[in-house]
Phi, psi and omega in degrees: 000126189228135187231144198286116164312337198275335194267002189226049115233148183256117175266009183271292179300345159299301173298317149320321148329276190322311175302273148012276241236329188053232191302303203305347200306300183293298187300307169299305203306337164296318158311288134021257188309275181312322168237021154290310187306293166254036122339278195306321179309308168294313174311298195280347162289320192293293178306307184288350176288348174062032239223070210265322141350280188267003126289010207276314185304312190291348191245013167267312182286309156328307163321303197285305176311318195297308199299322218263322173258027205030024172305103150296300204269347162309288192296336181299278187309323170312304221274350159260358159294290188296014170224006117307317170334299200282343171299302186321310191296294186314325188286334225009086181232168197258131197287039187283356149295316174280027176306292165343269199311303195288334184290339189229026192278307199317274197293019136341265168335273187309325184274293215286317170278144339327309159297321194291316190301304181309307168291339170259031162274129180270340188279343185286116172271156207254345192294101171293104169116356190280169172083353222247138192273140175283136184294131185047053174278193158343128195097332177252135208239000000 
């Protein structure tokens, strides 16, 4: 599974996001962040158990956070985790159609919380060139 990096936020549903959640914004995203992590952990302990079940939550729930932050493609893939998972249960058949899917979810995850993180650093300045001494700037004759 290959995904464009500049393609797995939507910043626009970021920034609302931000707006929204206000002073809490940094804390939930931090939630996030703990518990996306162990989601994807449970989705691939689920997947080698062959545990079609035991994906149904974490990938339910993983869908819904992403989602929440404009990880699009991040909640797409939980949400074709969780919905085979959930054909599986009824069928009771083994959830070895998402393997594809669950082998690229970690790093999914992790390249999308990289982004998400880097823009909610209040220490990151976004000002191209800023803090940068100007050549024959101040001081200088």
């Amino acid at each position: 599974m290959s995904y464009e990096r500049s393609k797995l936020v939507d910043w626009d549903a970021f920034a609302t996001a931000r707006t929204q959640l206000g002073g809490g914004f940094v804390r939930i995203l931090g939630y996030f962040q703990e518990d996306g992590t162990k989601s994807v952990d449970t989705i691939e302990t689920a997947m080698r158990a062959k545990s079609a079940a035991a994906l149904v939550i974490p990938a339910h729930t993983l869908k819904g956070e992403a989602r929440q932050f404009g990880a699009e493609p991040l909640a797409e893939a939980a949400e074709t985790i969780e919905m085979i998972a959930r054909k599986c249960v009824e069928t009771r058949d083994s959830p070895d159609e998402a393997l594809a899917t669950v082998v690229g979810l970690r790093e999914l995850f992790n390249d999308t919380l990289v982004l998400l993180l880097r823009e909610a650093n209040p220490l990151v300045e976004r000002r191209p060139g800023f803090g940068r001494r100007a050549v024959g700037g101040f001081g200088q004759g």
